[in-house]
Amino acid sequence: MASSPGKQPAQPELESIVRGNRRSDLVMAGIGMIVLLVAMALLAAVFIDLAVKGWPRLINPDFYINFPSRHPEQAGILSAAVGTTLVMLVTALVAIPLGVAAGVYLEEYAARSWITDVIEINVSNLAGVPSIIYGLLALGLFVHAFGLGETILTAGLVLALLILPVIIVATREAIRSIPLELREAAYGLGADKWQTVRLYVLPAARPGILTGAIVGLARAIGEAAPVITIGALTFIAFLPPPPVQAQPPFINFEWLSSPFTVMPIQLFNWVSRPQAEFHINAAATGVVLMVMTLGMNGLAIYIRYRLRRDAR
Amino acid sequence: MTNAASVVIEVQHNRSFGGASEKFLRRRAMQAAIARCILFAAAAASVLVTVGIVYVLVTESASFFSHVSIRDFLTDTQWTPVFENARFGVMTLVSATLTVAGIALAFAVPAGMALAIYLSEYARPGIRETVKPFLELLEGVPTVVYGFFAVLFVTPLLQIFLPELSGFNLLAPGLVMGIMILPYTASVSEDAMRAVPMGLREAGYALGYSRFRVAAQVVIPAALSGITAAFILGMSRAVGETMVVAVAAGQNPNFGFDPMEGAATITAYIVQMAMGDLPHGSIAYQSVFGAGIVLFVITLIFNVLGFYMRRRFREVY
Amino acid sequence: MQTLNAMHSKKPDKIPMKNINETVYVTSGADAAAAASNTLRADVKSLSFWYGENRALSSVSMPVWDRKITALIGPSGCGKSTLLRSFNRMHDLYPGNRYDGEIRLYPEDRNLIEMDPGLVRLRVGMVFQKPNPFPKSIFENVAAGLRVRGIHRRAVLDERVEKSLKDAALWNEVKDRMHDSAYSLSGGQQQRLCIARALAPQPDLLLLDEPTSALDPIATAKIEDLLTGLRQSVTVIIVTHNMQQAARISDLTGYMHMGELIEYGDTGELFTNPREKRTSDYITGRFG
């Protein structure tokens, strides 16, 4: 049948099909490229728009060392920057140990059982819960039921819960990528499971876990919704007490219960004002925030890239 | 007795081979047991977060629903919680929420598909390896920055072409939210497309298919549940996103689907109430949780649906 | 024997190409006459192929006769699939691959290595190792190759789909469920569906890459039967792991080893009276 010459499709017909195929391929590749370029242009537009609008404040050193003010040209981000730093300290101290421990349990210890299934479904579901719902959790539970108030501790805790799934998932992936040979070598030496995990698996997984922690913290830095929901103040013209002091016991925990503001809230506050002068401050704050979050994400991507390259 | 004896024998056995003392081995076993407990506690704590969320939403909104009937809540088209004659028609907030998310999806679906097809079927590996991290970077932009962009860049820009567009509107935050979820949806759909086995593509090429035809008739149908999951999860993000709408969509609870006018979404309402100093236990305070439980249920439905579709996709490949 | 020694030399690359790649072509008297009366469908002329730096084919030359079944046999990694996939330029889908040499396609006598790969694939059909139907209905799977050629008329589609399914010996099993998903078929049925899909556009050449290796013996027997039924109408090249299969269904057989075509010719001759020691080692099971 194939060779009966009468039925064989004529050559020019096939060639026109090939030409049509090439055209549709070219169109599709073109559309894909355009979307990609538009996405890149938009990121550039976001950043350039902020940088241009915020430039007068960005180059003014007062912006970084002043408190917020009713006078836009005197307002600064000092209290917000300090607030962000302290909140992130709490978040990191809570989320990283908790997330890594949960990740290790799920990856190394959990036997196939309904409890494990519940935990796993729970983690993937938590990753999809809107951040503002975490805010409501903190408002109802931490602020009122536990009486922690609208403090740095509450904000740090809620952001820690928010990024917990990110760290758990990153930990699991990092542990999963550790070759079996390494474990076998450790067990072969007579190490028990905990020793193997603590002495061999976790150190080898450290870069992957670090990546997850950085991505999680970058997300926490940019989050405003849950922190607003717990009722963080927007006008803070003082600094919390410092966490370290010269006199014994050298560490001071009063800052945990201090009122605070963070940079995304400061931005939100300024962009919501009708006066255009405050928008300049908002734009400048946006630049600082973007530099921080994109820098951290970039660092995480770079670490992961290095990891993959070394693995090859 | 036999048990104890066997332990002793085992310990002696260990001692003779590894030189580890009985005391050390006992301490090691204890440490291992404690570690295991701590690790399990940490994993279980993640469940407590969900329990906490459900507990708070249910208890706080329970007292809300003792004042407001669920029927009024779902059918009334007015939302005026701080008025003298307070009314709580949550559909007012839901309509704005869905409008914004719909606009976001109307942008993100075609753009995300085009990008995913391009990356998975056309782009050379070098380009793909460069673009994927870039998409991840886009995901890291703080949402409040996108809010700034929506109200002070996109809205003025759109007003050039649509002079009747209000300063606060649903169109600009919808579009910006589309941009925001684009990297996520594109990258998840691209993963789904790439998971389609090469053998299926080869079957298409062996018939003389063009790349476009392979993408449209082989890869997309095969990856459809994975791609759908990507957009459902993207939709869930758009519904739950807060700062863009809080900044750019305005705070008037209007029932309707007009993208040219501003309207408060569920999330924007929660932010608005939290910014004012609400007395703990007041009906307005509780209404925040009433709105919150609606948001939670909507996103939960999307998440479960997306989770299920994704799981089904993974079972196939 | 000179060739054999060259093959066993430690650095074959240093030896001039002509010497290492002297394929032995065997034909019985009767088949030589048959071959003479026959026409060429394709002609491989000193084809070499590289996956990146790795050479997978070294200067293979092989005529492909019209309306014959040609089998390629040899140990794993010998290059038989690589050679097969060169006929429809499947290698062009992946970066870093390189051809050298020619595969002339008849009757118009063009080198298909230099043609547009899309055009080549419109003329050369292929069936793969694992059944790979599209996630569509049975009917749409068979019609897929027709639609891509711009054939959309229902009557034509119905007729050609039915004929292809009959040729693939699947018609009776599926004629009442044409619009069921192709995935509802068993593995053996799926593979016959893939054969029908490849036959529907009436390819000049049909490539089969170990089409029965994923199937049970009964399904394998069905496919062998249908291939035997096709031998008068379609030109087939089949790669197979299974020597008995090659002996049963093919008219011509090529034995490949380490990227080279060692011996090629009439199937009966090659299996009963191989001229090359390596061929006889392989077919008697002493190697491979």
XYZ file of N, CA, C and O in Angstrom, chain C residues 35-45 62-67 104-109 235 264:
100
model
N 16.606 -9.761 -5.655
C 17.071 -8.426 -5.336
C 17.289 -7.631 -6.616
O 16.972 -6.441 -6.690
N 17.808 -8.283 -7.610
C 18.096 -7.583 -8.850
C 16.808 -7.068 -9.478
O 16.767 -5.982 -10.038
N 15.729 -7.866 -9.327
C 14.471 -7.447 -9.927
C 13.788 -6.391 -9.058
O 12.762 -5.850 -9.444
N 14.343 -6.189 -7.876
C 13.677 -5.298 -6.927
C 14.196 -3.870 -7.063
O 15.169 -3.615 -7.745
N 13.529 -2.968 -6.346
C 13.976 -1.581 -6.379
C 14.457 -1.172 -4.998
O 14.025 -1.728 -3.989
N 15.307 -0.184 -4.993
C 15.798 0.349 -3.729
C 14.758 1.305 -3.147
O 14.150 2.087 -3.874
N 14.560 1.238 -1.816
C 13.706 2.199 -1.141
C 14.591 3.271 -0.471
O 14.274 4.454 -0.464
N 15.700 2.789 0.059
C 16.655 3.713 0.664
C 18.032 3.074 0.583
O 18.148 1.851 0.413
N 19.057 3.897 0.686
C 20.407 3.358 0.602
C 21.301 4.130 1.561
O 21.504 5.339 1.408
N 21.789 3.426 2.572
C 22.674 4.064 3.550
C 24.084 4.017 2.989
O 24.558 2.947 2.583
N 24.737 5.179 2.935
C 26.076 5.205 2.361
C 27.062 5.784 3.374
O 26.974 6.958 3.719
N 24.323 0.267 3.728
C 23.305 -0.765 3.722
C 22.178 -0.369 2.771
O 21.561 0.667 2.943
N 21.890 -1.192 1.767
C 20.728 -0.904 0.933
C 19.450 -1.365 1.633
O 19.471 -2.360 2.360
N 18.360 -0.646 1.428
C 17.069 -1.059 1.982
C 16.153 -1.327 0.800
O 15.860 -0.415 0.016
N 15.751 -2.583 0.651
C 14.963 -2.969 -0.532
C 13.495 -2.721 -0.314
O 12.964 -2.896 0.783
N 12.852 -2.325 -1.424
C 11.435 -1.983 -1.395
C 10.588 -3.203 -1.035
O 10.816 -4.298 -1.545
N 9.599 -2.993 -0.203
C 8.639 -4.028 0.193
C 9.306 -5.293 0.723
O 8.923 -6.407 0.376
N 20.241 7.765 1.273
C 19.522 8.217 0.073
C 18.126 7.613 0.087
O 17.945 6.435 0.391
N 17.157 8.469 -0.179
C 15.772 8.044 -0.165
C 15.294 7.979 -1.608
O 15.493 8.912 -2.384
N 14.715 6.835 -1.989
C 14.249 6.652 -3.375
C 12.728 6.694 -3.387
O 12.103 6.462 -2.371
N 12.045 6.996 -4.453
C 12.552 7.094 -5.825
C 13.245 8.421 -6.171
O 13.936 8.472 -7.188
N 13.108 9.475 -5.364
C 13.640 10.743 -5.891
C 15.129 10.914 -5.650
O 15.708 11.892 -6.073
N 15.740 9.937 -4.935
C 17.181 9.924 -4.781
C 17.699 11.193 -4.106
O 18.507 11.921 -4.661
N 7.577 -1.250 3.148
C 8.998 -1.447 3.414
C 9.222 -1.261 4.910
O 8.854 -0.222 5.459
N 25.490 -8.374 6.343
C 24.151 -7.969 5.944
C 23.723 -8.778 4.742
O 24.495 -8.961 3.798
